[in-house]
JSON list of C-alpha atoms in Angstrom, two decimals:
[
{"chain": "A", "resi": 744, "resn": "UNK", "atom": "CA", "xyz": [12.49, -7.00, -1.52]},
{"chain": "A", "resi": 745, "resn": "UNK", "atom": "CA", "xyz": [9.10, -8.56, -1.69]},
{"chain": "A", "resi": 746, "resn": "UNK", "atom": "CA", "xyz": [5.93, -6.33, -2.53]},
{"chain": "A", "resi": 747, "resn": "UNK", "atom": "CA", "xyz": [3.28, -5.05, -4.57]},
{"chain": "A", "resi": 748, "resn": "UNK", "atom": "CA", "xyz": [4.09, -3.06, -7.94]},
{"chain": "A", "resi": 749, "resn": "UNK", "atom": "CA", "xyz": [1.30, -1.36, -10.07]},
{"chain": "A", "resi": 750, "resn": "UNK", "atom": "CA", "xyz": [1.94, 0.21, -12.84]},
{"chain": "A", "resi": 751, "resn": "UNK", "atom": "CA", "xyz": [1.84, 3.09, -14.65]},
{"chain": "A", "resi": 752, "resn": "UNK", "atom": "CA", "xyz": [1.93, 5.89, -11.40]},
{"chain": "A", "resi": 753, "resn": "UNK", "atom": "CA", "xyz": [-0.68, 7.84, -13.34]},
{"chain": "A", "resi": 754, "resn": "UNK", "atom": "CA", "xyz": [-2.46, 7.44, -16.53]},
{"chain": "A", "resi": 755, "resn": "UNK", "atom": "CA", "xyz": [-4.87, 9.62, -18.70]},
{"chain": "A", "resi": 756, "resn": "UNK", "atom": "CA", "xyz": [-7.27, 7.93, -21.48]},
{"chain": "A", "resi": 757, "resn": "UNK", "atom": "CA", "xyz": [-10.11, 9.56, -23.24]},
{"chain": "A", "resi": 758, "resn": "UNK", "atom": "CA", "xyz": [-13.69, 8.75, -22.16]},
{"chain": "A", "resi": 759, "resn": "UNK", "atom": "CA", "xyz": [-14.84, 5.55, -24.81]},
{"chain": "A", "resi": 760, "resn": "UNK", "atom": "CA", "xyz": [-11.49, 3.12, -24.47]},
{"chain": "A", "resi": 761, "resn": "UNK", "atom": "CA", "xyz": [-10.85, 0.71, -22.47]},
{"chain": "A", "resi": 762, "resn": "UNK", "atom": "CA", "xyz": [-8.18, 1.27, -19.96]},
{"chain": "A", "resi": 763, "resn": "UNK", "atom": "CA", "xyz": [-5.87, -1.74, -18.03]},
{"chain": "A", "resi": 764, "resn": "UNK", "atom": "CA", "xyz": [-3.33, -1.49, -14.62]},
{"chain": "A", "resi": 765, "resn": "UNK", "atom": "CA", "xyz": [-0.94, -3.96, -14.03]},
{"chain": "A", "resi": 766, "resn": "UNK", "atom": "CA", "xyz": [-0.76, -5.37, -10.61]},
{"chain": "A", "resi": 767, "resn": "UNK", "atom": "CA", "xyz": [2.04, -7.60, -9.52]},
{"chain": "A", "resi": 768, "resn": "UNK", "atom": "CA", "xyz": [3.44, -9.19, -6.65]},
{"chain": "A", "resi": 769, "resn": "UNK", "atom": "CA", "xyz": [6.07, -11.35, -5.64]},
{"chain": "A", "resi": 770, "resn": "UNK", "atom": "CA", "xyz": [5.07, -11.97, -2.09]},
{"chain": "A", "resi": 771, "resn": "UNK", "atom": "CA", "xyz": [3.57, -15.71, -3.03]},
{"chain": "A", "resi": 772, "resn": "UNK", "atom": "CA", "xyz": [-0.19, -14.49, -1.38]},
{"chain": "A", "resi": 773, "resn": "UNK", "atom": "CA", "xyz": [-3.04, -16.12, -2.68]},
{"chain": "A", "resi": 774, "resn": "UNK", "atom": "CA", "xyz": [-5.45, -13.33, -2.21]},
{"chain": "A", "resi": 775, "resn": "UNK", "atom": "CA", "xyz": [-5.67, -10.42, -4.18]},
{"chain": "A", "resi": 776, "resn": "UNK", "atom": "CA", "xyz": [-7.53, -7.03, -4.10]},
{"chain": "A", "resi": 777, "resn": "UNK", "atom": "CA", "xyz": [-8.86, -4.16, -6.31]},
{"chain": "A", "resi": 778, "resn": "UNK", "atom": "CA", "xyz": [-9.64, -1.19, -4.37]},
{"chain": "A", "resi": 779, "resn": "UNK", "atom": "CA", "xyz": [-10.86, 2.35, -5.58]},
{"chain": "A", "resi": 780, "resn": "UNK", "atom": "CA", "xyz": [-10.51, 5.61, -3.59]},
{"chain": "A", "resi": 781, "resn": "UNK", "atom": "CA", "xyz": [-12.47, 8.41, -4.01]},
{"chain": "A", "resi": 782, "resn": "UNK", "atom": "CA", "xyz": [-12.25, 11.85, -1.74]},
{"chain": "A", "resi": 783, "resn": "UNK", "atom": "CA", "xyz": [-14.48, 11.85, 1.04]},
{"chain": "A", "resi": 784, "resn": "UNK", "atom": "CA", "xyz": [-15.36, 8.40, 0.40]},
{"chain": "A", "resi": 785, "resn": "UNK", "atom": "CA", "xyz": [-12.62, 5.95, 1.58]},
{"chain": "A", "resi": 786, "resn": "UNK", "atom": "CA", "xyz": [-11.72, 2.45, -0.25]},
{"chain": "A", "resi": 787, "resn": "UNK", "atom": "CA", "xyz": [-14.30, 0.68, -1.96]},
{"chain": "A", "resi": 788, "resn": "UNK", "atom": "CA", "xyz": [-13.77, -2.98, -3.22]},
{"chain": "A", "resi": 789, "resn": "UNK", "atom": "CA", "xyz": [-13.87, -3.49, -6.46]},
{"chain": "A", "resi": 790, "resn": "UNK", "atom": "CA", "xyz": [-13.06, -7.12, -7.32]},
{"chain": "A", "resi": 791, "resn": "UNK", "atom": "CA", "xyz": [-10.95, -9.71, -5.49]},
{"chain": "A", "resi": 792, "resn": "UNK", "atom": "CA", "xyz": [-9.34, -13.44, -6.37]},
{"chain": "A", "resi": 793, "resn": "UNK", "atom": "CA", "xyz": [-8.75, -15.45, -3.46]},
{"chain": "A", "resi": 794, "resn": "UNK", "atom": "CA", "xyz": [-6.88, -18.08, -6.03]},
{"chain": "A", "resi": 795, "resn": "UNK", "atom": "CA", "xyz": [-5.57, -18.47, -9.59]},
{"chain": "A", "resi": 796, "resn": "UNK", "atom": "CA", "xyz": [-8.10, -18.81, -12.43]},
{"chain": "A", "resi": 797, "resn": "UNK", "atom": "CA", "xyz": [-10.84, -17.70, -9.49]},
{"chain": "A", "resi": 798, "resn": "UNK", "atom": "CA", "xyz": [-12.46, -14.10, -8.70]},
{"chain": "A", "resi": 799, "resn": "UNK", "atom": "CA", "xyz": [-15.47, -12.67, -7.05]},
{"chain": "A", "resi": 800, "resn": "UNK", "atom": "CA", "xyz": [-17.23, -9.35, -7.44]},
{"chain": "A", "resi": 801, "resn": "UNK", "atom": "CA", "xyz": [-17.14, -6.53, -4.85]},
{"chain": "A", "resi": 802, "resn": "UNK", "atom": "CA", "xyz": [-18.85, -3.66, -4.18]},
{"chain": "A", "resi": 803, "resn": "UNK", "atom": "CA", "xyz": [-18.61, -1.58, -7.09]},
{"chain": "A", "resi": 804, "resn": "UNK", "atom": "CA", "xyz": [-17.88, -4.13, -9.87]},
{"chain": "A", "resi": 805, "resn": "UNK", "atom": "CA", "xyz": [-19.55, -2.69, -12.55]},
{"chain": "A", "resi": 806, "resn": "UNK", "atom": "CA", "xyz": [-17.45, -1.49, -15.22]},
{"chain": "A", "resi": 807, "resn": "UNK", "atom": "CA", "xyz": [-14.97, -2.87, -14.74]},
{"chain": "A", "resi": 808, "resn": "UNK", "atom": "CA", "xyz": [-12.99, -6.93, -15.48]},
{"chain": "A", "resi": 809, "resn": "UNK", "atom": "CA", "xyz": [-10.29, -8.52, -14.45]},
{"chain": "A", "resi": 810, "resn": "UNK", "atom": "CA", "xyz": [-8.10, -11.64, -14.40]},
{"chain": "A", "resi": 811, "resn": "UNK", "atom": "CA", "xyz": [-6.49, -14.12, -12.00]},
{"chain": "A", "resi": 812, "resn": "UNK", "atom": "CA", "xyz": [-3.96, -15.94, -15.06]},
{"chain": "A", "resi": 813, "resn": "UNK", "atom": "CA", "xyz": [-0.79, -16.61, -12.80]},
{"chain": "A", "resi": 814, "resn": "UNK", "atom": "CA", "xyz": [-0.17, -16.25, -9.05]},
{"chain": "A", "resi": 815, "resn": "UNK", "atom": "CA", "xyz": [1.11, -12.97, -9.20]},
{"chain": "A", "resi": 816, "resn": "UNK", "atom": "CA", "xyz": [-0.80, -10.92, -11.55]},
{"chain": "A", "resi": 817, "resn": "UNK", "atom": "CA", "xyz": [-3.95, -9.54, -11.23]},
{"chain": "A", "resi": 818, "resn": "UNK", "atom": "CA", "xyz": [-4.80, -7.16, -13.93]},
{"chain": "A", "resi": 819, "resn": "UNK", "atom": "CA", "xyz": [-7.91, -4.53, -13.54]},
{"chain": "A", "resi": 820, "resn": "UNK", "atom": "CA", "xyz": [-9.25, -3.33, -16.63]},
{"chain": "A", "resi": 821, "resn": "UNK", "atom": "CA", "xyz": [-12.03, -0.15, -16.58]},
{"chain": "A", "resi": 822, "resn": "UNK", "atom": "CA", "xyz": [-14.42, -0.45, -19.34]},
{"chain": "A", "resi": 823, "resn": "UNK", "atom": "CA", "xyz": [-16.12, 2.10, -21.55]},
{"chain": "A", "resi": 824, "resn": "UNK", "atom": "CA", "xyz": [-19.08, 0.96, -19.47]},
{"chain": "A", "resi": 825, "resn": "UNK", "atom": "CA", "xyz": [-17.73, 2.68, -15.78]},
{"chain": "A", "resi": 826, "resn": "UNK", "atom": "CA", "xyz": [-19.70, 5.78, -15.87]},
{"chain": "A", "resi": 827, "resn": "UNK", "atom": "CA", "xyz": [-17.28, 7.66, -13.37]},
{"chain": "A", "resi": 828, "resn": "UNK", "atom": "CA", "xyz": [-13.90, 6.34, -13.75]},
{"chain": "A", "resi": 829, "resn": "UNK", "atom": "CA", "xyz": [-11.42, 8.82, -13.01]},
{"chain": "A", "resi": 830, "resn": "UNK", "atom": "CA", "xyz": [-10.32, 7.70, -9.22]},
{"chain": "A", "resi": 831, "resn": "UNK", "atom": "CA", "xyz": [-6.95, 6.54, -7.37]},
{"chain": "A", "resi": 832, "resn": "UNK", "atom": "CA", "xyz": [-6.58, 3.06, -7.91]},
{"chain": "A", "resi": 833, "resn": "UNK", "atom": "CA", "xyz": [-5.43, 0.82, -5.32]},
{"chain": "A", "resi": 834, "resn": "UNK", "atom": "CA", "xyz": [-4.04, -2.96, -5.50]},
{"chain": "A", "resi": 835, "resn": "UNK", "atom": "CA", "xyz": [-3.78, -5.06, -2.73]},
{"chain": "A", "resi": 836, "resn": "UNK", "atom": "CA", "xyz": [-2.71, -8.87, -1.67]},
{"chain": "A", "resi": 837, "resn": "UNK", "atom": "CA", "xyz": [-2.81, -11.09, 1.48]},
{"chain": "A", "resi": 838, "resn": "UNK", "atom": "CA", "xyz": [-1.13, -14.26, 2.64]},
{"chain": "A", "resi": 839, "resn": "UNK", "atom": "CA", "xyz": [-4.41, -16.17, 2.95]},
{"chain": "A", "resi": 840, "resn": "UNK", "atom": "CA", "xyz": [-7.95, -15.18, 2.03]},
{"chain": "A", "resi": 841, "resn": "UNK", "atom": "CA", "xyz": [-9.19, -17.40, 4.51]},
{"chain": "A", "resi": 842, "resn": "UNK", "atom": "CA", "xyz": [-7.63, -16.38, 7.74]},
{"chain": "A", "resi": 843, "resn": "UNK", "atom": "CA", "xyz": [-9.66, -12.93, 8.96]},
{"chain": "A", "resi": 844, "resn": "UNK", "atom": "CA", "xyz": [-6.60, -11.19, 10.33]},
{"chain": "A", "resi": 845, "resn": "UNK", "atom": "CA", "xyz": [-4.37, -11.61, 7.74]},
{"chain": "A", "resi": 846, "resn": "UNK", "atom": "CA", "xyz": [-3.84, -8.08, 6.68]},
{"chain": "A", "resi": 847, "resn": "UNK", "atom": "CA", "xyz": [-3.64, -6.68, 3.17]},
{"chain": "A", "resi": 848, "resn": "UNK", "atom": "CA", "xyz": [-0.32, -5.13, 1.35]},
{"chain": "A", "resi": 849, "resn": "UNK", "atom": "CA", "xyz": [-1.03, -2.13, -0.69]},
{"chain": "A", "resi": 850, "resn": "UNK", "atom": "CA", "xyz": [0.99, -0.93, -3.84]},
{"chain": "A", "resi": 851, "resn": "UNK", "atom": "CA", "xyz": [1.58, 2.82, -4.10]},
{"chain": "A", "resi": 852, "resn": "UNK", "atom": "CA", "xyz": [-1.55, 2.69, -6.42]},
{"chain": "A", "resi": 853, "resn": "UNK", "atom": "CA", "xyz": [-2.32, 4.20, -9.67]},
{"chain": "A", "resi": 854, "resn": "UNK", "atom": "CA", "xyz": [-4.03, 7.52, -10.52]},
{"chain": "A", "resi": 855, "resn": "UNK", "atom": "CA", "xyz": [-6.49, 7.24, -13.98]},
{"chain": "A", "resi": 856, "resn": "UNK", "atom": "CA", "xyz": [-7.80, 10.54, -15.23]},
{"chain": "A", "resi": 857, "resn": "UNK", "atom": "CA", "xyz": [-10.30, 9.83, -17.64]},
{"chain": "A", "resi": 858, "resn": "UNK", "atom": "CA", "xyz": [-11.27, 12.81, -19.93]},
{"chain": "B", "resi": 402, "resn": "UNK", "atom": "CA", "xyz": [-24.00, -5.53, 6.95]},
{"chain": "B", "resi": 403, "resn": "UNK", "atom": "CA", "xyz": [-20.73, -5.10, 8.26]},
{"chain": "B", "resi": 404, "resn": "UNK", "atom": "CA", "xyz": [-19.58, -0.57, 8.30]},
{"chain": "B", "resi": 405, "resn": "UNK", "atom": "CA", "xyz": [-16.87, 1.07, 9.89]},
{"chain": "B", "resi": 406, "resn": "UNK", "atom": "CA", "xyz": [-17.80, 4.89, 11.20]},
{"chain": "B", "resi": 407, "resn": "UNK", "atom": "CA", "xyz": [-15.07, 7.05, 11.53]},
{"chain": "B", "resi": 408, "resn": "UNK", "atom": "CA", "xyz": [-14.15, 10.36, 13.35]},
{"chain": "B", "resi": 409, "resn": "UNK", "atom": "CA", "xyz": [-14.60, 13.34, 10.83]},
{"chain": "B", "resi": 410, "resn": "UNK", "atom": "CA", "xyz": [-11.66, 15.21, 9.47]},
{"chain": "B", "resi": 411, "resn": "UNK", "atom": "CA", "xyz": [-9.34, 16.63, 9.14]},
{"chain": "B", "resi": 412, "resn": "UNK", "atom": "CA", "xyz": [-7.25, 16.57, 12.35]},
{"chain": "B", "resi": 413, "resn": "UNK", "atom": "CA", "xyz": [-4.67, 19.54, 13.10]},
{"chain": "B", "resi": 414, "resn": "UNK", "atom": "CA", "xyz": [-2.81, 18.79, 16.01]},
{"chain": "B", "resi": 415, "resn": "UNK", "atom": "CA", "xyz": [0.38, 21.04, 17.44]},
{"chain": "B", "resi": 416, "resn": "UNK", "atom": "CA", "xyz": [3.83, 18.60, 17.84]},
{"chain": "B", "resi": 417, "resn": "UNK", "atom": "CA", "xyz": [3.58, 16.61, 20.82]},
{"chain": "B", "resi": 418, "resn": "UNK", "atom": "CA", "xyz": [0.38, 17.00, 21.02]},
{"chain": "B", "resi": 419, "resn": "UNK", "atom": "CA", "xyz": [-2.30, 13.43, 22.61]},
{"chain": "B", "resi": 420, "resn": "UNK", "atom": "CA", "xyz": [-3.79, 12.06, 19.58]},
{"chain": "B", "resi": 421, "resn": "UNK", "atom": "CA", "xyz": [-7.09, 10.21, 19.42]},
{"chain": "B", "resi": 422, "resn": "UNK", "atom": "CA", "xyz": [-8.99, 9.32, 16.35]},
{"chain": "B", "resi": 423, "resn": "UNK", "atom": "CA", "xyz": [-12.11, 7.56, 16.89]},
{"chain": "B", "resi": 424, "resn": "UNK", "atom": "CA", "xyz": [-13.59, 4.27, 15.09]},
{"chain": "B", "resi": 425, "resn": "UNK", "atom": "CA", "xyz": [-16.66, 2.44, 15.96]},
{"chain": "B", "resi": 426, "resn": "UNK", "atom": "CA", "xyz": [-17.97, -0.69, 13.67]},
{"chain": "B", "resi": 427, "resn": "UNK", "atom": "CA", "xyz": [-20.96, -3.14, 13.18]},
{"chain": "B", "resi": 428, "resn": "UNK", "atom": "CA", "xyz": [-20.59, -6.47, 12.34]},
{"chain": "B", "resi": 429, "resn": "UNK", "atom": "CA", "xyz": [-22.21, -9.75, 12.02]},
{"chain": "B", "resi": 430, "resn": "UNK", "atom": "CA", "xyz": [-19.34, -11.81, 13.40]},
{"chain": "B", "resi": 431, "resn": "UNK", "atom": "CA", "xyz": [-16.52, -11.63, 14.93]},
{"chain": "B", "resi": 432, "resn": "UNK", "atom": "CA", "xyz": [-14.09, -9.22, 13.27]},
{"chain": "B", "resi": 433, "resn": "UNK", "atom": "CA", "xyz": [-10.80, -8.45, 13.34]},
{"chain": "B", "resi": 434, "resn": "UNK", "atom": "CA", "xyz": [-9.59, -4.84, 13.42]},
{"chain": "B", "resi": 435, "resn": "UNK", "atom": "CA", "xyz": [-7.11, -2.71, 11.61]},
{"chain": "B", "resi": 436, "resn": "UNK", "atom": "CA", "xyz": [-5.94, 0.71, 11.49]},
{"chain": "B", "resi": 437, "resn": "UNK", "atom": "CA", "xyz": [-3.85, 1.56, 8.29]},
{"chain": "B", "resi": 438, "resn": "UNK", "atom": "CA", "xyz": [-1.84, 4.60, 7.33]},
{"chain": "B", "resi": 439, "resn": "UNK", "atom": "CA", "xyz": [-1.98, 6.62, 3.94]},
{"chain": "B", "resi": 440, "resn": "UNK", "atom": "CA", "xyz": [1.02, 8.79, 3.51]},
{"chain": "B", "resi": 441, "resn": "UNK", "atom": "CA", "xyz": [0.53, 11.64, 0.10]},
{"chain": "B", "resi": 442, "resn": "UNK", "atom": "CA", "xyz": [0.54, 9.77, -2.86]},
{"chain": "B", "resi": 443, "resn": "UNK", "atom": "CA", "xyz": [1.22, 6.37, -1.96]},
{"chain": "B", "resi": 444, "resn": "UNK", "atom": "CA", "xyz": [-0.45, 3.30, -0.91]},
{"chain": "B", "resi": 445, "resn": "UNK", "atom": "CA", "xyz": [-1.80, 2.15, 2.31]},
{"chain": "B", "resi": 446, "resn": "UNK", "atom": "CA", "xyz": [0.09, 0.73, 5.07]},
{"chain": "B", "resi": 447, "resn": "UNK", "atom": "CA", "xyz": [-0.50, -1.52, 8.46]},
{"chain": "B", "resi": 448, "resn": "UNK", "atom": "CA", "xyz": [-0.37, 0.34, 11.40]},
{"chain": "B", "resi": 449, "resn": "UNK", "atom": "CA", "xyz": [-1.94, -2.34, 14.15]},
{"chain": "B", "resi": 450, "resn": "UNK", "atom": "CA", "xyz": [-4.32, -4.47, 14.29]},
{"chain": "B", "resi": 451, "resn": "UNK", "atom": "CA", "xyz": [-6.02, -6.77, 16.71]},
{"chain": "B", "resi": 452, "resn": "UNK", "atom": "CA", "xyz": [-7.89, -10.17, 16.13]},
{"chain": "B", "resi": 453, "resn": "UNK", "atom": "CA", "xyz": [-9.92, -10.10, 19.15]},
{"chain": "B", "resi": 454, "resn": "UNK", "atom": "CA", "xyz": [-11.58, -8.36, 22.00]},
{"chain": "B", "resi": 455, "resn": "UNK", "atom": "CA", "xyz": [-9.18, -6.87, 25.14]},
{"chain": "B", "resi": 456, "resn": "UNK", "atom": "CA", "xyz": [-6.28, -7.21, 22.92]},
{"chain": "B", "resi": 457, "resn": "UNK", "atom": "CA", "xyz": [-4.27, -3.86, 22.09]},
{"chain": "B", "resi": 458, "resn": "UNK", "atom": "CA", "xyz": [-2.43, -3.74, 18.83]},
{"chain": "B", "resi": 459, "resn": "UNK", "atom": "CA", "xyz": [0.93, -0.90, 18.72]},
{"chain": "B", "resi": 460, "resn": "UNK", "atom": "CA", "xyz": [3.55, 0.25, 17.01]},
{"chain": "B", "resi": 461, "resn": "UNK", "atom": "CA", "xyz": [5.35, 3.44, 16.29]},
{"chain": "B", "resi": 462, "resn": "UNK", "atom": "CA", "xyz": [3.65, 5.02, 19.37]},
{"chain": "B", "resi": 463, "resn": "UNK", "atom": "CA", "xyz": [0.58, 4.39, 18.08]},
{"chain": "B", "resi": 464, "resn": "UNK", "atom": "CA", "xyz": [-2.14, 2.20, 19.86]},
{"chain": "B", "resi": 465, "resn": "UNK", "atom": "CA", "xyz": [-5.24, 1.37, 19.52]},
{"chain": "B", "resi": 466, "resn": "UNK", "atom": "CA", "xyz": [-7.60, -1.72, 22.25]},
{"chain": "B", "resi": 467, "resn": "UNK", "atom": "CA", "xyz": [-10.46, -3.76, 20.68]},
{"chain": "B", "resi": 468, "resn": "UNK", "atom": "CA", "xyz": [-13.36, -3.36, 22.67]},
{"chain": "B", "resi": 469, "resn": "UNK", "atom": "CA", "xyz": [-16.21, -5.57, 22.32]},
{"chain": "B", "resi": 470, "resn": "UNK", "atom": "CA", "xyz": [-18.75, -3.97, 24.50]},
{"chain": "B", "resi": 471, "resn": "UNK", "atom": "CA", "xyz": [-18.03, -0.59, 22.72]},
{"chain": "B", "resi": 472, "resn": "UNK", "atom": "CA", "xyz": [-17.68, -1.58, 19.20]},
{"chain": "B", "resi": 473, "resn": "UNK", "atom": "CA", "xyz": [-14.94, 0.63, 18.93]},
{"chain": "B", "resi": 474, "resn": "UNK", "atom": "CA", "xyz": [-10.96, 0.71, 18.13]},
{"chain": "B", "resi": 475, "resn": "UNK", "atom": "CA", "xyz": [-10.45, 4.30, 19.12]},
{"chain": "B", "resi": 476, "resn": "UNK", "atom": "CA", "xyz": [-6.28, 5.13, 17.85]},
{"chain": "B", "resi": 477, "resn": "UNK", "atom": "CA", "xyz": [-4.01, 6.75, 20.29]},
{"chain": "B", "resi": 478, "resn": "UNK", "atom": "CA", "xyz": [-0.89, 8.14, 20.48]},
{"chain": "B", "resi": 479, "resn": "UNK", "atom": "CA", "xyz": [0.78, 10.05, 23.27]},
{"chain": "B", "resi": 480, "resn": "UNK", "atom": "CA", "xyz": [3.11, 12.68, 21.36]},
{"chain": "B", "resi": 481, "resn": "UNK", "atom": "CA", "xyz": [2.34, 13.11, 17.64]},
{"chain": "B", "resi": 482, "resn": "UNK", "atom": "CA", "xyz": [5.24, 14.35, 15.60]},
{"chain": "B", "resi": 483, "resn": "UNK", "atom": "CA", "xyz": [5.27, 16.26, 11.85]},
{"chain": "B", "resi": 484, "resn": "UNK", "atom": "CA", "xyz": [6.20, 13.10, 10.12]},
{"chain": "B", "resi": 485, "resn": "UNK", "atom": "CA", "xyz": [2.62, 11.28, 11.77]},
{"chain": "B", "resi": 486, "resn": "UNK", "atom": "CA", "xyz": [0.94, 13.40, 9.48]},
{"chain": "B", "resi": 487, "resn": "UNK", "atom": "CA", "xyz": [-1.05, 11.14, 6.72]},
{"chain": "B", "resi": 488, "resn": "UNK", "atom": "CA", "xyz": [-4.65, 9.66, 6.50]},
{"chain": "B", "resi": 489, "resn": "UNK", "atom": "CA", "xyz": [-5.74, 6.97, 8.57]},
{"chain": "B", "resi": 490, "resn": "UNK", "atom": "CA", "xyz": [-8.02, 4.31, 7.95]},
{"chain": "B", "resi": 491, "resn": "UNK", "atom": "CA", "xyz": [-9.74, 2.22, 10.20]},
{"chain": "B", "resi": 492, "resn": "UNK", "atom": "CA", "xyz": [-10.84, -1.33, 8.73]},
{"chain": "B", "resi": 493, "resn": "UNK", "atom": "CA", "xyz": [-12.43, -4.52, 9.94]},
{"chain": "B", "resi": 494, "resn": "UNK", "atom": "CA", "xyz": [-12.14, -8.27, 8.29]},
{"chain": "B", "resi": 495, "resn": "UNK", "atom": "CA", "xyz": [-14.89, -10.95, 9.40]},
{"chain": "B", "resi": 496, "resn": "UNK", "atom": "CA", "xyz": [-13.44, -14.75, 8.54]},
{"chain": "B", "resi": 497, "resn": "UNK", "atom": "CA", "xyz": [-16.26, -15.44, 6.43]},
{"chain": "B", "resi": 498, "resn": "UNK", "atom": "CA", "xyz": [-14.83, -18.24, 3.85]},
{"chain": "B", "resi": 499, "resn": "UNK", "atom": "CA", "xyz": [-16.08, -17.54, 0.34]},
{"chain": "B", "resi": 500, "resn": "UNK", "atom": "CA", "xyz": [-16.50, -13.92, 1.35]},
{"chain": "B", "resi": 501, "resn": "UNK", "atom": "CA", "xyz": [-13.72, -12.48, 2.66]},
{"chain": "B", "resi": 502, "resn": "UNK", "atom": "CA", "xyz": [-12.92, -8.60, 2.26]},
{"chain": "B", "resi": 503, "resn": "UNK", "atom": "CA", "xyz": [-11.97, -5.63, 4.35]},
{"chain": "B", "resi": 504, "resn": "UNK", "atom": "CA", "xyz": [-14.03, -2.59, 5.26]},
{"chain": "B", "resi": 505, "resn": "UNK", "atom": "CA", "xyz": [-12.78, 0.62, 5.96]},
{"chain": "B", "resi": 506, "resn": "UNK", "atom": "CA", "xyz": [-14.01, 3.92, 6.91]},
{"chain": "B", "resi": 507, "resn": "UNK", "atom": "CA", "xyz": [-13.93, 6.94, 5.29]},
{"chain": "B", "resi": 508, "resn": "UNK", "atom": "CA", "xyz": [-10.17, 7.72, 6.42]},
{"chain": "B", "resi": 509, "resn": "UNK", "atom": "CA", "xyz": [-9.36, 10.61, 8.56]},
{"chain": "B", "resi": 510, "resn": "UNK", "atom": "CA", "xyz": [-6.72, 13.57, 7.67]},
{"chain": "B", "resi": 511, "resn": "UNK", "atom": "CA", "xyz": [-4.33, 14.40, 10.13]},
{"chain": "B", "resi": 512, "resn": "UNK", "atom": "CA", "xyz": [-1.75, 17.30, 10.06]},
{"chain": "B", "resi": 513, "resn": "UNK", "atom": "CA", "xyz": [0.85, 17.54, 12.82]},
{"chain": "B", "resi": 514, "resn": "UNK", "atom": "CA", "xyz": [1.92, 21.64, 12.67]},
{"chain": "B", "resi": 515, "resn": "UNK", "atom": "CA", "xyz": [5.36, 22.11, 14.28]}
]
């Protein structure tokens, strides 16, 4: 079955390092998505890549890198420098960036609880 | 810039109760609309969409009609059940190439009590 796998479920670091979360699909989309949910305050974009070895900034990009290597990875690392960091994490693809109602695929997200 | 304004949660509706969630937007084209579905602990999912005004998007009961001269994409469904409960997220998505992202609202809780 094709789909979106991010990994680990949930993950705890202390404040200071440097944290990563895998993202990886096998659904051939070009776009992908980094999305961060907060209570209260819905999904906020974080970074996207509409292709490989390409990536823009979104809403709330500081603090936090990422990576467009291959097709179907898109790794999000959170930095030392996000000042609130603890937050659901939520990774995302679609078929074609370009196409406005091309919806996005969600994986089952990952929870970091930074302490 | 472009916003999505949702109804306020949370929701607790009876079974079988006549659902409506509301969702109006601004923005500076011409979007297409979404409602996704959050169920506890995982991801989102599509519920409908619609890529332009007068259409209705459905499934699962659920249905929501893009209307232009309202801004809105109000979510309906005639007999909620226990398992409907979840959040729900209206979103929109202008085709804007070099720029393209989704906006949602703030999500809205629903509980369906038997």
């Amino acid at each position: 079955d094709g789909g979106i796998t991010q990994s680990p479920k949930y993950l705890f670091r202390k404040e200071g390092q440097n944290v990563t979360l895998s993202c990886e699909q096998n659904l051939n989309h070009d776009a992908m998505y980094w999305y961060r949910q907060d209570p209260g305050q819905g999904l906020r974009l974080i970074y996207y890549s509409q292709i490989v070895n390409d990536f823009q900034k979104g809403d709330i990009a500081e603090g936090y890198s990422v990576s467009r290597e291959k097709k179907e990875s898109f790794p999000l690392t959170v930095t030392s420098a996000q000042k609130n960091p603890t937050a659901f994490y939520l990774c995302a693809s679609s078929i074609d960036a370009g196409a406005g109602n091309s919806p996005l695929h969600f994986g089952n997200g990952t929870r970091l609880t930074v302490t | 810039g472009d916003s999505v304004t949702q109804m306020e949660g949370p929701v607790t509706l009876s079974e079988e109760a006549f659902l409506t969630i509301n969702c109006t937007y601004t923005a500076t084209g011409y979007p297409s609309l979404f409602w996704y579905v959050q169920y506890p602990g995982e991801g989102l999912q599509l519920l409908l969409k619609a890529t332009k005004a007068d259409d209705k998007g459905s499934n699962k009961g659920f249905e929501a009609t893009y209307r232009k001269e309202t801004t809105s994409f109000h979510l309906e469904k005639g007999s909620v059940q226990v398992s409907d409960s979840a959040v729900y997220f209206c979103a929109l998505k202008v085709s804007n190439f070099g720029n393209e992202k989704l906006t949602f609202g703030t999500g809205t809780r629903l509980t369906i009590i038997p």
